[in-house]
Amino acid sequence: MRLTHPDMRPGSPVQLSFDGREIAALEGETIAAALAAADIVAVRQARSGAPRGPFCGMGVCFDCLVTVDGRPGQRACLTKVSAGMDVRSSPTATASALEPVRPAEEIACDVLVVGAGPAGLSAARSLALAGADVVVLDERLHPGG
Ligand code: FES
């Protein structure tokens, strides 16, 4: 099932494969959304063998981990689809299956804005326009909330 609204403009149709099954997807949606639209809600198994699938939908848990184009530990709820993507379920997954954290990087700035949602971006813009050297930090890959 996909939500629709007159103000929503769906992306162009693309195809991906999930465990060898062709899945219709729309550009701009996540793997989890495309799989849910295809009635696939389990993407891995717990150690007990119980099926697991997207739970938080926002990158906090690890119930949606899949292998994408050979890269294990990718979050289906955060990874956007692309044409021809090869998605594989994970038999078991743990937090250690996540991609390793990159080494810390030191960046000097006048102001550090934590959160790249609308409020954080607005504050960062105002500060930058006032001449501050601003760094915006967020746990997500993409800004905008
Ligand atoms: S559903 Fe929780 S990280 Fe994807």
mmCIF file of C-alpha atoms and ligand atoms in Angstrom:
data_model
loop_
_atom_site.group_PDB
_atom_site.id
_atom_site.type_symbol
_atom_site.label_atom_id
_atom_site.label_comp_id
_atom_site.label_asym_id
_atom_site.label_seq_id
_atom_site.Cartn_x
_atom_site.Cartn_y
_atom_site.Cartn_z
ATOM 1 C CA MET A 1 0.000 0.000 0.000
ATOM 2 C CA ARG A 2 1.185 3.495 -0.805
ATOM 3 C CA LEU A 3 -0.289 6.674 0.544
ATOM 4 C CA THR A 4 -1.537 9.104 -2.037
ATOM 5 C CA HIS A 5 -2.564 12.723 -1.859
ATOM 6 C CA PRO A 6 -3.396 15.244 -4.574
ATOM 7 C CA ASP A 7 -0.382 17.339 -3.503
ATOM 8 C CA MET A 8 2.040 14.407 -3.623
ATOM 9 C CA ARG A 9 3.982 13.856 -6.825
ATOM 10 C CA PRO A 10 5.189 10.273 -6.921
ATOM 11 C CA GLY A 11 8.635 9.579 -8.320
ATOM 12 C CA SER A 12 9.265 7.775 -11.563
ATOM 13 C CA PRO A 13 8.809 4.007 -11.508
ATOM 14 C CA VAL A 14 11.954 1.932 -11.018
ATOM 15 C CA GLN A 15 12.581 -1.751 -10.406
ATOM 16 C CA LEU A 16 14.688 -3.328 -7.719
ATOM 17 C CA SER A 17 15.079 -6.919 -6.724
ATOM 18 C CA PHE A 18 14.553 -8.325 -3.260
ATOM 19 C CA ASP A 19 15.958 -11.817 -2.788
ATOM 20 C CA GLY A 20 15.652 -12.255 -6.530
ATOM 21 C CA ARG A 21 12.036 -11.053 -6.759
ATOM 22 C CA GLU A 22 11.386 -8.008 -8.934
ATOM 23 C CA ILE A 23 9.788 -5.182 -6.944
ATOM 24 C CA ALA A 24 8.158 -2.069 -8.380
ATOM 25 C CA ALA A 25 9.359 1.060 -6.609
ATOM 26 C CA LEU A 26 9.184 4.812 -7.011
ATOM 27 C CA GLU A 27 12.212 7.103 -7.128
ATOM 28 C CA GLY A 28 12.540 8.961 -3.857
ATOM 29 C CA GLU A 29 11.048 6.305 -1.625
ATOM 30 C CA THR A 30 13.016 4.103 0.715
ATOM 31 C CA ILE A 31 13.626 0.405 0.293
ATOM 32 C CA ALA A 32 11.344 -0.206 3.284
ATOM 33 C CA ALA A 33 8.532 1.786 1.644
ATOM 34 C CA ALA A 34 8.915 -0.067 -1.637
ATOM 35 C CA LEU A 35 8.927 -3.428 0.121
ATOM 36 C CA ALA A 36 5.895 -2.496 2.235
ATOM 37 C CA ALA A 37 4.046 -1.491 -0.929
ATOM 38 C CA ALA A 38 4.814 -4.985 -2.227
ATOM 39 C CA ASP A 39 3.468 -6.473 1.045
ATOM 40 C CA ILE A 40 6.960 -7.475 2.200
ATOM 41 C CA VAL A 41 7.353 -6.558 5.847
ATOM 42 C CA ALA A 42 10.010 -9.028 7.022
ATOM 43 C CA VAL A 43 13.561 -8.412 5.834
ATOM 44 C CA ARG A 44 15.589 -10.464 8.266
ATOM 45 C CA GLN A 45 15.345 -12.994 11.084
ATOM 46 C CA ALA A 46 16.051 -12.652 14.778
ATOM 47 C CA ARG A 47 18.372 -15.200 16.373
ATOM 48 C CA SER A 48 15.242 -17.117 17.381
ATOM 49 C CA GLY A 49 14.235 -17.313 13.737
ATOM 50 C CA ALA A 50 11.360 -14.878 14.211
ATOM 51 C CA PRO A 51 10.798 -12.556 11.268
ATOM 52 C CA ARG A 52 11.830 -8.940 11.664
ATOM 53 C CA GLY A 53 11.140 -5.862 9.592
ATOM 54 C CA PRO A 54 11.094 -2.096 9.831
ATOM 55 C CA PHE A 55 10.156 -1.051 13.350
ATOM 56 C CA CYS A 56 11.137 2.523 14.097
ATOM 57 C CA GLY A 57 11.223 3.697 10.492
ATOM 58 C CA MET A 58 13.781 6.349 11.338
ATOM 59 C CA GLY A 59 17.182 4.692 11.581
ATOM 60 C CA VAL A 60 17.230 4.093 15.326
ATOM 61 C CA CYS A 61 16.752 0.334 15.620
ATOM 62 C CA PHE A 62 18.326 -2.268 13.374
ATOM 63 C CA ASP A 63 15.314 -4.341 12.504
ATOM 64 C CA CYS A 64 15.377 -3.313 8.856
ATOM 65 C CA LEU A 65 18.965 -4.222 7.995
ATOM 66 C CA VAL A 66 19.423 -5.589 4.503
ATOM 67 C CA THR A 67 22.269 -6.105 2.093
ATOM 68 C CA VAL A 68 22.234 -3.629 -0.777
ATOM 69 C CA ASP A 69 24.347 -4.294 -3.845
ATOM 70 C CA GLY A 70 26.626 -6.460 -1.738
ATOM 71 C CA ARG A 71 26.917 -3.990 1.159
ATOM 72 C CA PRO A 72 25.567 -5.609 4.352
ATOM 73 C CA GLY A 73 24.047 -3.713 7.257
ATOM 74 C CA GLN A 74 22.119 -1.093 5.267
ATOM 75 C CA ARG A 75 18.975 0.324 6.854
ATOM 76 C CA ALA A 76 16.025 -0.220 4.526
ATOM 77 C CA CYS A 77 14.131 2.611 6.221
ATOM 78 C CA LEU A 78 16.802 5.178 5.318
ATOM 79 C CA THR A 79 18.169 3.913 2.028
ATOM 80 C CA LYS A 80 16.464 5.306 -1.040
ATOM 81 C CA VAL A 81 15.760 3.013 -3.945
ATOM 82 C CA SER A 82 17.568 3.190 -7.243
ATOM 83 C CA ALA A 83 16.942 1.385 -10.491
ATOM 84 C CA GLY A 84 18.380 -2.097 -10.600
ATOM 85 C CA MET A 85 19.247 -2.174 -6.906
ATOM 86 C CA ASP A 86 19.897 -5.687 -5.584
ATOM 87 C CA VAL A 87 18.469 -5.983 -2.062
ATOM 88 C CA ARG A 88 18.938 -9.116 0.003
ATOM 89 C CA SER A 89 17.352 -10.048 3.287
ATOM 90 C CA SER A 90 19.579 -10.743 6.263
ATOM 91 C CA PRO A 91 19.182 -14.095 8.036
ATOM 92 C CA THR A 92 20.277 -12.558 11.336
ATOM 93 C CA ALA A 93 21.485 -9.112 12.237
ATOM 94 C CA THR A 94 22.922 -7.442 15.264
ATOM 95 C CA ALA A 95 24.119 -3.962 16.048
ATOM 96 C CA SER A 96 27.633 -5.126 15.184
ATOM 97 C CA ALA A 97 26.433 -5.671 11.619
ATOM 98 C CA LEU A 98 26.082 -1.925 11.191
ATOM 99 C CA GLU A 99 28.695 -0.068 9.227
ATOM 100 C CA PRO A 100 31.636 0.933 11.402
ATOM 101 C CA VAL A 101 31.614 4.419 12.817
ATOM 102 C CA ARG A 102 34.075 6.680 11.052
ATOM 103 C CA PRO A 103 36.923 8.121 13.104
ATOM 104 C CA ALA A 104 36.140 11.465 14.705
ATOM 105 C CA GLU A 105 36.990 14.524 12.669
ATOM 106 C CA GLU A 106 37.857 17.890 14.218
ATOM 107 C CA ILE A 107 36.251 20.902 12.592
ATOM 108 C CA ALA A 108 36.642 24.450 13.898
ATOM 109 C CA CYS A 109 33.615 26.765 13.770
ATOM 110 C CA ASP A 110 32.008 29.731 15.498
ATOM 111 C CA VAL A 111 28.702 27.964 16.102
ATOM 112 C CA LEU A 112 27.708 24.316 16.074
ATOM 113 C CA VAL A 113 24.032 23.729 15.317
ATOM 114 C CA VAL A 114 22.848 20.310 16.434
ATOM 115 C CA GLY A 115 19.987 19.128 14.268
ATOM 116 C CA ALA A 116 19.474 19.614 10.548
ATOM 117 C CA GLY A 117 15.701 19.834 10.711
ATOM 118 C CA PRO A 118 13.847 22.965 9.650
ATOM 119 C CA ALA A 119 14.646 24.843 12.879
ATOM 120 C CA GLY A 120 18.342 23.921 12.818
ATOM 121 C CA LEU A 121 18.719 24.852 9.172
ATOM 122 C CA SER A 122 16.908 28.136 9.714
ATOM 123 C CA ALA A 123 19.140 28.990 12.667
ATOM 124 C CA ALA A 124 22.257 28.010 10.734
ATOM 125 C CA ARG A 125 21.218 30.154 7.784
ATOM 126 C CA SER A 126 20.584 33.186 9.979
ATOM 127 C CA LEU A 127 23.918 32.732 11.728
ATOM 128 C CA ALA A 128 25.773 32.300 8.441
ATOM 129 C CA LEU A 129 24.117 35.414 6.995
ATOM 130 C CA ALA A 130 25.317 37.269 10.099
ATOM 131 C CA GLY A 131 28.864 36.189 9.306
ATOM 132 C CA ALA A 132 29.329 33.225 11.639
ATOM 133 C CA ASP A 133 31.235 30.148 10.558
ATOM 134 C CA VAL A 134 28.526 27.524 11.140
ATOM 135 C CA VAL A 135 28.620 23.744 11.216
ATOM 136 C CA VAL A 136 25.359 21.795 11.253
ATOM 137 C CA LEU A 137 25.462 18.339 12.814
ATOM 138 C CA ASP A 138 22.779 15.684 12.478
ATOM 139 C CA GLU A 139 22.548 11.943 12.969
ATOM 140 C CA ARG A 140 20.735 11.519 9.666
ATOM 141 C CA LEU A 141 22.264 11.354 6.205
ATOM 142 C CA HIS A 142 20.038 14.053 4.767
ATOM 143 C CA PRO A 143 18.912 17.425 6.202
ATOM 144 C CA GLY A 144 15.365 18.622 6.421
ATOM 145 C CA GLY A 145 13.813 16.661 9.277
HETATM 146 S S1 FES B 1 13.244 0.485 10.991
HETATM 147 FE FE1 FES B 1 14.520 0.974 12.641
HETATM 148 S S2 FES B 1 16.435 1.401 11.695
HETATM 149 FE FE2 FES B 1 15.102 1.028 10.051
#
